[in-house]
PDB file of C-alpha atoms in Angstrom:
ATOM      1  CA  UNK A1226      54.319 191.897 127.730  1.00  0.00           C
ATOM      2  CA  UNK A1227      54.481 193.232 124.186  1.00  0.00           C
ATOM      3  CA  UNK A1228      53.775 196.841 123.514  1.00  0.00           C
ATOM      4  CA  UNK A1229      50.283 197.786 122.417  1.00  0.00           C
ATOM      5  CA  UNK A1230      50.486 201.859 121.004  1.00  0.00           C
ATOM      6  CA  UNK A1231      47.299 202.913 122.749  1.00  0.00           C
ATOM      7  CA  UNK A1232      46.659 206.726 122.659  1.00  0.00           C
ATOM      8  CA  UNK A1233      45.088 207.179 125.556  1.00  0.00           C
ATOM      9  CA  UNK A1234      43.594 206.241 129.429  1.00  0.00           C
ATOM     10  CA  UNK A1235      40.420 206.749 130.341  1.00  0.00           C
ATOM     11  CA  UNK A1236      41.007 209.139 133.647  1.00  0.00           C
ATOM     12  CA  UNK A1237      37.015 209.303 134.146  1.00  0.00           C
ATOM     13  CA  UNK A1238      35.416 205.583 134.883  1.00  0.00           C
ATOM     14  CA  UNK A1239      36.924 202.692 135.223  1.00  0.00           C
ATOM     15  CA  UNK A1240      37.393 200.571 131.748  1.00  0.00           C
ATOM     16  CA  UNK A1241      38.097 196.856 132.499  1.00  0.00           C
ATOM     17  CA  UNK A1242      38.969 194.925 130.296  1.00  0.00           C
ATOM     18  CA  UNK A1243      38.114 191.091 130.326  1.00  0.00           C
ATOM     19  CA  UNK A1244      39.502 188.717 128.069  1.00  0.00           C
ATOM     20  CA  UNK A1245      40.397 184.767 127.894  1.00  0.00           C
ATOM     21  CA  UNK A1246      40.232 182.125 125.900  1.00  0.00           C
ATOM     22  CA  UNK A1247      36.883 180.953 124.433  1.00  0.00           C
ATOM     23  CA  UNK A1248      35.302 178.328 127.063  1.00  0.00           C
ATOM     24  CA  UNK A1249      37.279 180.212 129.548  1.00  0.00           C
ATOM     25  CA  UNK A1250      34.105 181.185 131.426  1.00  0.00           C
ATOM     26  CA  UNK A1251      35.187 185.091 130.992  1.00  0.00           C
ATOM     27  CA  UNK A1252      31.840 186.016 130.046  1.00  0.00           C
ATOM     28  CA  UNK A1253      30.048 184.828 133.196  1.00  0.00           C
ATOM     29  CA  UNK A1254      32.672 186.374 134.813  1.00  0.00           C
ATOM     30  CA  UNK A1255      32.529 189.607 133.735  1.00  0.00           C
ATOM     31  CA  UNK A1256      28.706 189.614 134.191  1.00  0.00           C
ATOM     32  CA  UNK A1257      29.247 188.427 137.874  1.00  0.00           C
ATOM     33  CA  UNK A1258      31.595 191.398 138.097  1.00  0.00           C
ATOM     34  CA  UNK A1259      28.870 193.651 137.154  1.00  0.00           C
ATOM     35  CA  UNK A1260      26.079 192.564 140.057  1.00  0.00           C
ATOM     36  CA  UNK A1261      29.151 192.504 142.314  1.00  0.00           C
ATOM     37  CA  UNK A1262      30.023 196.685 141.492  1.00  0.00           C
ATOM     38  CA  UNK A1263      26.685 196.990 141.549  1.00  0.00           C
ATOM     39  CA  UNK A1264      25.933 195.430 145.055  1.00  0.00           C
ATOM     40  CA  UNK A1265      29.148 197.632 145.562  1.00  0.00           C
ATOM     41  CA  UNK A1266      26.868 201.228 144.608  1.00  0.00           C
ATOM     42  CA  UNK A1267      29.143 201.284 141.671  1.00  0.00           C
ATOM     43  CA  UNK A1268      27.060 202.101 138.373  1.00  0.00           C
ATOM     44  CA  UNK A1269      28.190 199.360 135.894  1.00  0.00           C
ATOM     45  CA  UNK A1270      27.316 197.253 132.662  1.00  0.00           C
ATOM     46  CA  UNK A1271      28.278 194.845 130.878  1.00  0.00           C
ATOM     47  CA  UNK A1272      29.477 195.272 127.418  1.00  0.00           C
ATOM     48  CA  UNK A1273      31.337 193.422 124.252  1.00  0.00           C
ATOM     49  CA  UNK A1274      32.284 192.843 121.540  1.00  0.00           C
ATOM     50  CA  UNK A1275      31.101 191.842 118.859  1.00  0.00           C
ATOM     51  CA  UNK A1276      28.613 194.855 119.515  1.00  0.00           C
ATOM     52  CA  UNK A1277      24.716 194.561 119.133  1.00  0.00           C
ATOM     53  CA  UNK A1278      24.961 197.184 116.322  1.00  0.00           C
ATOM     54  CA  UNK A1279      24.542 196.559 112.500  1.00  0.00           C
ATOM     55  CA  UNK A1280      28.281 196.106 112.127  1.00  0.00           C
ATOM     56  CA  UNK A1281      28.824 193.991 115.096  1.00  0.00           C
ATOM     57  CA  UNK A1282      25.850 191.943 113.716  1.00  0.00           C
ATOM     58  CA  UNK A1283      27.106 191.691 110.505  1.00  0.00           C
ATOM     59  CA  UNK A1284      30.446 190.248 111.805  1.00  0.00           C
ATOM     60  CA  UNK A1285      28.259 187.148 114.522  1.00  0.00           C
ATOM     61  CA  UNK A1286      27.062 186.148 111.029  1.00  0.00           C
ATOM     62  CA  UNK A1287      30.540 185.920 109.800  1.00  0.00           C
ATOM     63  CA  UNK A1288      31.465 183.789 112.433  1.00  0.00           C
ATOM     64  CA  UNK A1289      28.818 181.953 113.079  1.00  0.00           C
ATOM     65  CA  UNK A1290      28.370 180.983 109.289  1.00  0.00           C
ATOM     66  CA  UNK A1291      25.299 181.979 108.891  1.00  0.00           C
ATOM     67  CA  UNK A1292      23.661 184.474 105.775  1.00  0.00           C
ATOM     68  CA  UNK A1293      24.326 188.506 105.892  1.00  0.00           C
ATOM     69  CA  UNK A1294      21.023 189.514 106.739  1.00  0.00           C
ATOM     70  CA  UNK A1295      21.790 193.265 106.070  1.00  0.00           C
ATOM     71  CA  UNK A1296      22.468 194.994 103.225  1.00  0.00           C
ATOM     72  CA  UNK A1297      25.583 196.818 101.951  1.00  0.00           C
ATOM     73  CA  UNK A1298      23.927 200.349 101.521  1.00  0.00           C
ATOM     74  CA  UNK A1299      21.906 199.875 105.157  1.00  0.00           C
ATOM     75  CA  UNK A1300      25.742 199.165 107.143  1.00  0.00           C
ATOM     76  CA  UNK A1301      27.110 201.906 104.811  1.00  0.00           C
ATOM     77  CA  UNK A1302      24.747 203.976 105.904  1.00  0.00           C
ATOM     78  CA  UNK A1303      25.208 203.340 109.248  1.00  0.00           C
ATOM     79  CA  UNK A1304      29.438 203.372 109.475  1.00  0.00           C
ATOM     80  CA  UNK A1305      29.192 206.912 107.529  1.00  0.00           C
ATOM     81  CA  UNK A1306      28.837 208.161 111.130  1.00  0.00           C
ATOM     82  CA  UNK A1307      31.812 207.358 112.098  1.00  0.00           C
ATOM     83  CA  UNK A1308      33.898 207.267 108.771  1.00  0.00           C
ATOM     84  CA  UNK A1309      32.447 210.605 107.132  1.00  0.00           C
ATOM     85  CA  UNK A1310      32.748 210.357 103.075  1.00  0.00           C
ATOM     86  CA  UNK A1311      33.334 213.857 102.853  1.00  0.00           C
ATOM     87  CA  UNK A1312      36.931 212.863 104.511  1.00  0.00           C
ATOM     88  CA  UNK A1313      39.260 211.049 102.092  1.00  0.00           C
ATOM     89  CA  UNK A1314      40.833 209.173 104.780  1.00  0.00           C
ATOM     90  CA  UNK A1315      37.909 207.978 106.136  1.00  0.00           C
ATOM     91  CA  UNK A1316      36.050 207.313 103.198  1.00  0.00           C
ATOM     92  CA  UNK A1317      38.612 205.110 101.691  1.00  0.00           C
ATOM     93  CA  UNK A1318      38.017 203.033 105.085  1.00  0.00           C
ATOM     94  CA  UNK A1319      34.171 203.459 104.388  1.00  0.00           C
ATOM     95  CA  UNK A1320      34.314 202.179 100.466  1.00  0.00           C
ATOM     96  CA  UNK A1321      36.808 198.980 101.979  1.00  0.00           C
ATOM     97  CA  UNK A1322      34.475 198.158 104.452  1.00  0.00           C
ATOM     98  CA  UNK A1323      31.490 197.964 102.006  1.00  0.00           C
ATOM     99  CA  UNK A1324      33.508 195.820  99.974  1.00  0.00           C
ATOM    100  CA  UNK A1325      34.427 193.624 102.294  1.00  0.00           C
ATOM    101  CA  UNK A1326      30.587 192.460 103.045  1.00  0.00           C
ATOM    102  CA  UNK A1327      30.210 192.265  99.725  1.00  0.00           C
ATOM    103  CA  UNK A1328      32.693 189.786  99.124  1.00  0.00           C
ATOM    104  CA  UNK A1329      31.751 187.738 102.386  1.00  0.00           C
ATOM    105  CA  UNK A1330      27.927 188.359 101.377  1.00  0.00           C
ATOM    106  CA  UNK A1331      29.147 186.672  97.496  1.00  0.00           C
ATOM    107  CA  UNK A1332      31.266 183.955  99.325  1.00  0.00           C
ATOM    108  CA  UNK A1333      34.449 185.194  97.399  1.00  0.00           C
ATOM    109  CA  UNK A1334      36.643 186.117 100.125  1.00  0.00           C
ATOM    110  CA  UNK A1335      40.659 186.196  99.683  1.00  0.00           C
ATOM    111  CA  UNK A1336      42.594 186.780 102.864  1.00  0.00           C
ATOM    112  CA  UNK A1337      39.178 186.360 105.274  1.00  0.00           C
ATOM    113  CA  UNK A1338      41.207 186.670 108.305  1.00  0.00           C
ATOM    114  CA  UNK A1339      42.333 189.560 107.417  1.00  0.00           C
ATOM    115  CA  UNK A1340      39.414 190.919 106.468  1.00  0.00           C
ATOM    116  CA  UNK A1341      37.240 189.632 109.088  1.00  0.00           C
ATOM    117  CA  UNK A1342      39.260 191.713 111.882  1.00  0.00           C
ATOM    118  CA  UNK A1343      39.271 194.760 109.877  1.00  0.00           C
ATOM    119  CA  UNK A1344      35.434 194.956 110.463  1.00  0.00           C
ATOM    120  CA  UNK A1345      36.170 193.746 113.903  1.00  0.00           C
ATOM    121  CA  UNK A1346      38.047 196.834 114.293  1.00  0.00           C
ATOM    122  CA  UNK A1347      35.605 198.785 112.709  1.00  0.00           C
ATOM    123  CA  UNK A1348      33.121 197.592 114.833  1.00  0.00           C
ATOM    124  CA  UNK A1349      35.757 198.641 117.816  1.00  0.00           C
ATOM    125  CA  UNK A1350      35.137 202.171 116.982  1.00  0.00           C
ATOM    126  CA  UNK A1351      31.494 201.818 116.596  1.00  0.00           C
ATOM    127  CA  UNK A1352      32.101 200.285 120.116  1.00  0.00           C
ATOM    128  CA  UNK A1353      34.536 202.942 121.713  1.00  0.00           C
ATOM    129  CA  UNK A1354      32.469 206.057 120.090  1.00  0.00           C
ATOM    130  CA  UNK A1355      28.905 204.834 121.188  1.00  0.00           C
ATOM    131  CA  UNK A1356      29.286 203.061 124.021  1.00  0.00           C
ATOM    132  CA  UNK A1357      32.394 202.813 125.749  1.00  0.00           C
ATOM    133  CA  UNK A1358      33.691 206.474 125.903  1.00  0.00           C
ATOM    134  CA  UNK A1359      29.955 207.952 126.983  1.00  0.00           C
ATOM    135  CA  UNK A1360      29.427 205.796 130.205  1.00  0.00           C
ATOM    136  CA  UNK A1361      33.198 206.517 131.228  1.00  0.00           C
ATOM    137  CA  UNK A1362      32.988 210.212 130.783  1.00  0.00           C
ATOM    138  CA  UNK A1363      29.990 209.700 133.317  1.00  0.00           C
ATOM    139  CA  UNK A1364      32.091 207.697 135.840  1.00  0.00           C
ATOM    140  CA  UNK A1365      30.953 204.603 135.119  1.00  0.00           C
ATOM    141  CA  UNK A1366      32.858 201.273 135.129  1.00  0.00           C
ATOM    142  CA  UNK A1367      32.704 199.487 131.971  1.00  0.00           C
ATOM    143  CA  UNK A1368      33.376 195.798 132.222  1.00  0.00           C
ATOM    144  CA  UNK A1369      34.164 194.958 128.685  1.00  0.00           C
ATOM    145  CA  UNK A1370      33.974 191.331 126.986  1.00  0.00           C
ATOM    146  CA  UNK A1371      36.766 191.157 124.645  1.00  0.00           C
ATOM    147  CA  UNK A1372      38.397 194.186 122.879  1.00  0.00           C
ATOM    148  CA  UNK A1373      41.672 194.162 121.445  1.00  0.00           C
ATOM    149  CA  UNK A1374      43.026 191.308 122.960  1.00  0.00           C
ATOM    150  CA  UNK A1375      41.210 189.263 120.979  1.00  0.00           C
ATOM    151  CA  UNK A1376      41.882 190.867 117.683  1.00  0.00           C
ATOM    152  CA  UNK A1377      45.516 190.036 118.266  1.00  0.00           C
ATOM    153  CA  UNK A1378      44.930 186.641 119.456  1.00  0.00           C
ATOM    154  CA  UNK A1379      42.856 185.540 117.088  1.00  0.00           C
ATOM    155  CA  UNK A1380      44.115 187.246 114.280  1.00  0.00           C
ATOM    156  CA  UNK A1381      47.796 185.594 114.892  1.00  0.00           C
ATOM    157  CA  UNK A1382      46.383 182.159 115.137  1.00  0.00           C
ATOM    158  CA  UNK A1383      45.446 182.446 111.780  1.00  0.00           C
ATOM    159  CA  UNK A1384      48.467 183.914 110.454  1.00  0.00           C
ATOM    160  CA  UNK A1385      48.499 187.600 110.792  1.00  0.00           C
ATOM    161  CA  UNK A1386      51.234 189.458 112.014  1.00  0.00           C
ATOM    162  CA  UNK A1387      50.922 191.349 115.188  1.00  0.00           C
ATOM    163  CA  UNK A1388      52.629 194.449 113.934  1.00  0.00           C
ATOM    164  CA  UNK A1389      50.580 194.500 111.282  1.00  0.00           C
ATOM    165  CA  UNK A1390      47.222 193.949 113.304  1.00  0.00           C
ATOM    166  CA  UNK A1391      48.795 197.238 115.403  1.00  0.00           C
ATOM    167  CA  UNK A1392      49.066 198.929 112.285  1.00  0.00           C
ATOM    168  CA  UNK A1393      45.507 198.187 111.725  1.00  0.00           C
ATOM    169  CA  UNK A1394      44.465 199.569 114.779  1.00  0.00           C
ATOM    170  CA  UNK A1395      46.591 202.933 114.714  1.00  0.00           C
ATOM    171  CA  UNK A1396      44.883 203.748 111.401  1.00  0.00           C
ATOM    172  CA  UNK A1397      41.334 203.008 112.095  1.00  0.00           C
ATOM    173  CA  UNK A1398      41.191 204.107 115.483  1.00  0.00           C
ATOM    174  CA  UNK A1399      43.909 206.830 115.056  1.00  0.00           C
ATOM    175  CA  UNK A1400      43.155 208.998 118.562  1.00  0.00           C
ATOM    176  CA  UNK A1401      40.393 207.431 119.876  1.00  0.00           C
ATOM    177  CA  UNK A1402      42.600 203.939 120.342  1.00  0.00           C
ATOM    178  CA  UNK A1403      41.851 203.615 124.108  1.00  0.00           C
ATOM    179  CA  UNK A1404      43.418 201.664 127.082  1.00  0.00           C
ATOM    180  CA  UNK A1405      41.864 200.078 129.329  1.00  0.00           C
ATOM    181  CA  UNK A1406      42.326 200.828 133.299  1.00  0.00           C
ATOM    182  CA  UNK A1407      43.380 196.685 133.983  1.00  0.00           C
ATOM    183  CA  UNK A1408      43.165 193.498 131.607  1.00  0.00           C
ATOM    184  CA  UNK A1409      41.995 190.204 133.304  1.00  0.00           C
ATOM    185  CA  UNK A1410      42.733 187.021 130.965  1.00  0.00           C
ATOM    186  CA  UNK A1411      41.484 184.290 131.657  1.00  0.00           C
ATOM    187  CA  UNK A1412      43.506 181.171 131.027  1.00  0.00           C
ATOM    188  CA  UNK A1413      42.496 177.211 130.847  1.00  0.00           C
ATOM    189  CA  UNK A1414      43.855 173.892 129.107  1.00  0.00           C
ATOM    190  CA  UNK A1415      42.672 173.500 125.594  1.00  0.00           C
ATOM    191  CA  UNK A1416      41.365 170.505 126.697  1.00  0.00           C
ATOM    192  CA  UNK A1417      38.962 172.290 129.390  1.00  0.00           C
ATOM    193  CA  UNK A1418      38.537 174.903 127.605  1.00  0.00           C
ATOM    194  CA  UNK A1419      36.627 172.504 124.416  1.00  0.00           C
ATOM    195  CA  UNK A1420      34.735 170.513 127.143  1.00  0.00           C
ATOM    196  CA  UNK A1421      32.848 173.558 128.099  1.00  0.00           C
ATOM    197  CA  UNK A1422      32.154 174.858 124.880  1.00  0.00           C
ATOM    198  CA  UNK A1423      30.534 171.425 124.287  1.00  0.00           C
ATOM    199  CA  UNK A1424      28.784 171.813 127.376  1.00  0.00           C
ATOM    200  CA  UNK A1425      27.659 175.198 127.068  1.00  0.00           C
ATOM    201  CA  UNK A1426      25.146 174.702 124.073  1.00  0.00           C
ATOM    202  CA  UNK A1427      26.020 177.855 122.378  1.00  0.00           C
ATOM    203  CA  UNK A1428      26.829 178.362 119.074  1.00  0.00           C
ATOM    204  CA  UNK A1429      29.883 176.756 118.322  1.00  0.00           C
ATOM    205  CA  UNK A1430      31.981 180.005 116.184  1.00  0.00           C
ATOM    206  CA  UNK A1431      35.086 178.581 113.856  1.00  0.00           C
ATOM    207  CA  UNK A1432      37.707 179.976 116.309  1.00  0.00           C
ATOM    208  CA  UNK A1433      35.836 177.164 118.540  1.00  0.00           C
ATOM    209  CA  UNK A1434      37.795 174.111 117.343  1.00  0.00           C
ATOM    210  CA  UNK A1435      41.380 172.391 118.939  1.00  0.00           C
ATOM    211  CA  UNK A1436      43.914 173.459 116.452  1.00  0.00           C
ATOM    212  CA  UNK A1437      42.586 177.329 116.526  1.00  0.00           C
ATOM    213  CA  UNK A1438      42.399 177.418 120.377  1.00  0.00           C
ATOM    214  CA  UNK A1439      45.746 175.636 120.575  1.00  0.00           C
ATOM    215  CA  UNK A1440      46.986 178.710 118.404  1.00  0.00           C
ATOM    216  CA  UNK A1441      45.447 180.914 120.097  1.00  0.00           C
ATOM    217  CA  UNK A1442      46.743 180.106 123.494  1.00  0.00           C
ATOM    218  CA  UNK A1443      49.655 179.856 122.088  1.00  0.00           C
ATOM    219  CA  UNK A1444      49.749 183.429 120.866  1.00  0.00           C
ATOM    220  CA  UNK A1445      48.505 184.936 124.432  1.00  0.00           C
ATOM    221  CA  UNK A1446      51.685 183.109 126.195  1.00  0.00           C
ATOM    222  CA  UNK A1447      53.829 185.043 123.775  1.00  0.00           C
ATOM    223  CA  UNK A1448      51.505 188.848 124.061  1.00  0.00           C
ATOM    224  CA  UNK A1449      51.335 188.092 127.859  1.00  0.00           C
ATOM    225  CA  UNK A1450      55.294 186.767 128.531  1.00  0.00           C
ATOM    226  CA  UNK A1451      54.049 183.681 130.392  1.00  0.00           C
ATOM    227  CA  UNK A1452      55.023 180.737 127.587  1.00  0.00           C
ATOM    228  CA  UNK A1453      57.016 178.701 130.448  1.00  0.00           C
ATOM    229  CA  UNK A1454      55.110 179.045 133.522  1.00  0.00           C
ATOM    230  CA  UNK A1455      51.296 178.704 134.185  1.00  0.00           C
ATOM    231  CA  UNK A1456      48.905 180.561 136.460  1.00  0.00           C
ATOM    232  CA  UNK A1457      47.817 178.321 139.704  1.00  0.00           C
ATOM    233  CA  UNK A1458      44.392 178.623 141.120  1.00  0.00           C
ATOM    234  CA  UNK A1459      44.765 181.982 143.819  1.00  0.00           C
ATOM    235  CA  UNK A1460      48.210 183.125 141.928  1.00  0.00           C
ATOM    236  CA  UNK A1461      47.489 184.899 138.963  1.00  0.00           C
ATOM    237  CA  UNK A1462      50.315 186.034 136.920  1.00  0.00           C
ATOM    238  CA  UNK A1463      51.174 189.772 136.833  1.00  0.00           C
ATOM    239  CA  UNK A1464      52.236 192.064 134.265  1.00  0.00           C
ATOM    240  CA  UNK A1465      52.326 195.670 133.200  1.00  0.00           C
ATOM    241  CA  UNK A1466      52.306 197.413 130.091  1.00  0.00           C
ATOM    242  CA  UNK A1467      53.340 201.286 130.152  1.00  0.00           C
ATOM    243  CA  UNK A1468      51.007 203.870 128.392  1.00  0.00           C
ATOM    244  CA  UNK A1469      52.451 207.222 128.602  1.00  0.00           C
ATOM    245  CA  UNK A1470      53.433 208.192 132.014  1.00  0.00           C
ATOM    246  CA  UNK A1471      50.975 205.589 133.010  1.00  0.00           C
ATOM    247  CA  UNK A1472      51.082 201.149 133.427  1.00  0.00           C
ATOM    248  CA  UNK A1473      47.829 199.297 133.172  1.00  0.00           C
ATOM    249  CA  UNK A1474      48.181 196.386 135.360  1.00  0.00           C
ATOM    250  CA  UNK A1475      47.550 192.786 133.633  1.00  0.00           C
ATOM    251  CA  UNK A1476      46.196 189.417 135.741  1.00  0.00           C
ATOM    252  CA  UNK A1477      46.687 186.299 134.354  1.00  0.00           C
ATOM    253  CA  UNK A1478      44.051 184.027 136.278  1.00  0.00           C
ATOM    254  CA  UNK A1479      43.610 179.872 135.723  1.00  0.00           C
ATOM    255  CA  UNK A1480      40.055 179.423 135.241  1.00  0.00           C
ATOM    256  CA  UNK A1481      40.140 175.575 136.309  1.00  0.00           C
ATOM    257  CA  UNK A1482      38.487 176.055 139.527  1.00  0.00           C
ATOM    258  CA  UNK A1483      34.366 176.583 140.340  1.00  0.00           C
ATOM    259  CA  UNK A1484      33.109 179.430 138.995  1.00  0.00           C
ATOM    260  CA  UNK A1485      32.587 181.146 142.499  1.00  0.00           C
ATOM    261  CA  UNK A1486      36.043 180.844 143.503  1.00  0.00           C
ATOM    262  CA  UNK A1487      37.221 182.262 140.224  1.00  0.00           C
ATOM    263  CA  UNK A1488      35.066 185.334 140.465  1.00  0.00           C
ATOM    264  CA  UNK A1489      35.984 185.611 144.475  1.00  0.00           C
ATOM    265  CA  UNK A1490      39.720 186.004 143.071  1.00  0.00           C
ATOM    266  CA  UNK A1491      38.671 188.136 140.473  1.00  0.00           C
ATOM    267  CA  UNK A1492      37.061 190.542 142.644  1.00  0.00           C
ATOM    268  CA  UNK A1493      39.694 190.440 145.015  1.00  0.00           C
ATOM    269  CA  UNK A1494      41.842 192.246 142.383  1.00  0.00           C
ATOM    270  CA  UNK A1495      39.173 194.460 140.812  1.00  0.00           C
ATOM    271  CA  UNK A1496      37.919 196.074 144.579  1.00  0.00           C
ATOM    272  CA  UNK A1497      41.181 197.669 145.275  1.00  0.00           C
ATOM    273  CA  UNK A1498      40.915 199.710 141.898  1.00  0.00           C
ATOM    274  CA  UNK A1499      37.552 201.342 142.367  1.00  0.00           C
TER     275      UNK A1499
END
């Protein structure tokens, strides 16, 4: 497993952290983990990323294709909450940010992978600060759809480098970069995997295509340390990453089976946590 420099664990809720590859079914399986804490007396929602917050709507547009529906000065306004202009540091991050929708808004982007997870990582803090951090300080579990992860992932199948993506991450998030409690990916063939995003009837993102998702599967063998061996259905793989004095356990699971025995496995893993 290669090192990710977060800054700190959550010692409050319980932050878990689902991630897979798209058509992976790791979205209904995170929301079935949420009824089953629930059914469980656990207080628990579901959450992702991108958010439901001007940034994190500004960035479904990206990917979807579709028209930036909000203006410059309106996200602006709304980011200066979390990247004061008063601050140098911040503000530079503020004044790049604005730019960056403008030059997606124009269609004049150089670099737009590059760009496009800097406002995911924006949108991370938006994410962490808002949501995230409050329901853990309360003792809540947060079952999170995508975070991180999928910045790396994605970003690397298009060319970036992980370091720098990590570098990325360290400067925008600085202190508040946290880890979550255990990471569940969720792994399928490429070839599954596209079937069900056909099947599904959502809107079809431009990660969503064969070469991408053969990249990006690609690029979670080599973050995960499993490019010669497969999960089976009941054996997920296992790995650790240390964080501090601290390891947050990592289960790779194979998604091929019915949805009800993946989430069976899934919660066999999560109920000895909480």
């Amino acid at each position: 497993m290669k090192k990710i420099p977060y800054s700190q664990m959550n010692n409050e809720g319980k932050f878990i952290l689902i991630e897979g590859l798209n058509g992976s079914g790791k979205t209904t399986q995170a929301k079935l983990l949420e009824r089953a804490l629930a059914e469980e007396g656990k207080i628990a929602f579901y959450n992702h990323e991108p958010t439901d917050t001007l940034i994190g709507k500004v960035l479904r547009e990206i990917l979807e294709g579709r028209p930036i529906t909000k203006s410059v000065a309106e996200v602006g306004n709304f980011l200066e909450k979390f990247f004061p202009s008063s601050n140098p540091e911040t503000d530079a991050i503020l004044q790049a940010a604005k730019l960056v929708i403008r030059q997606f808004q124009a269609g004049k982007v150089r670099n737009e992978e590059a760009k496009r997870q800097f406002l995911f990582i924006i949108d991370r803090l938006v994410d962490l600060k808002e949501i995230i951090e409050p329901a853990l300080n309360q003792g809540h579990c947060v079952i999170q759809d995508r975070y991180d992860i999928s910045c790396y992932l994605h970003g690397m199948a298009n060319g970036l480098d992980f370091n720098y993506l990590v570098r990325r991450h360290a400067r925008i998030l600085g202190e508040n970069y946290l880890a979550p409690n255990v990471i569940v990916f969720y792994w399928v063939p490429v070839k599954l995997a596209l079937q069900r995003l056909a099947d599904s009837g959502k809107v079809i993102d431009l990660y969503e295509n064969t070469q991408t998702l053969k990249k990006i599967e690609k690029a979670a063998r080599w973050l995960f340390s499993f490019r010669f061996q497969s999960p089976r259905p009941g054996h997920p793989l296992k790995r650790k990453l240390q964080v501090g004095d601290k390891k947050i356990k990592i289960f790779i699971i194979n998604a091929e089976p019915p949805i009800a025995e993946v989430a069976e496995e899934t919660w066999g893993i999560i109920e000895k946590m909480i």
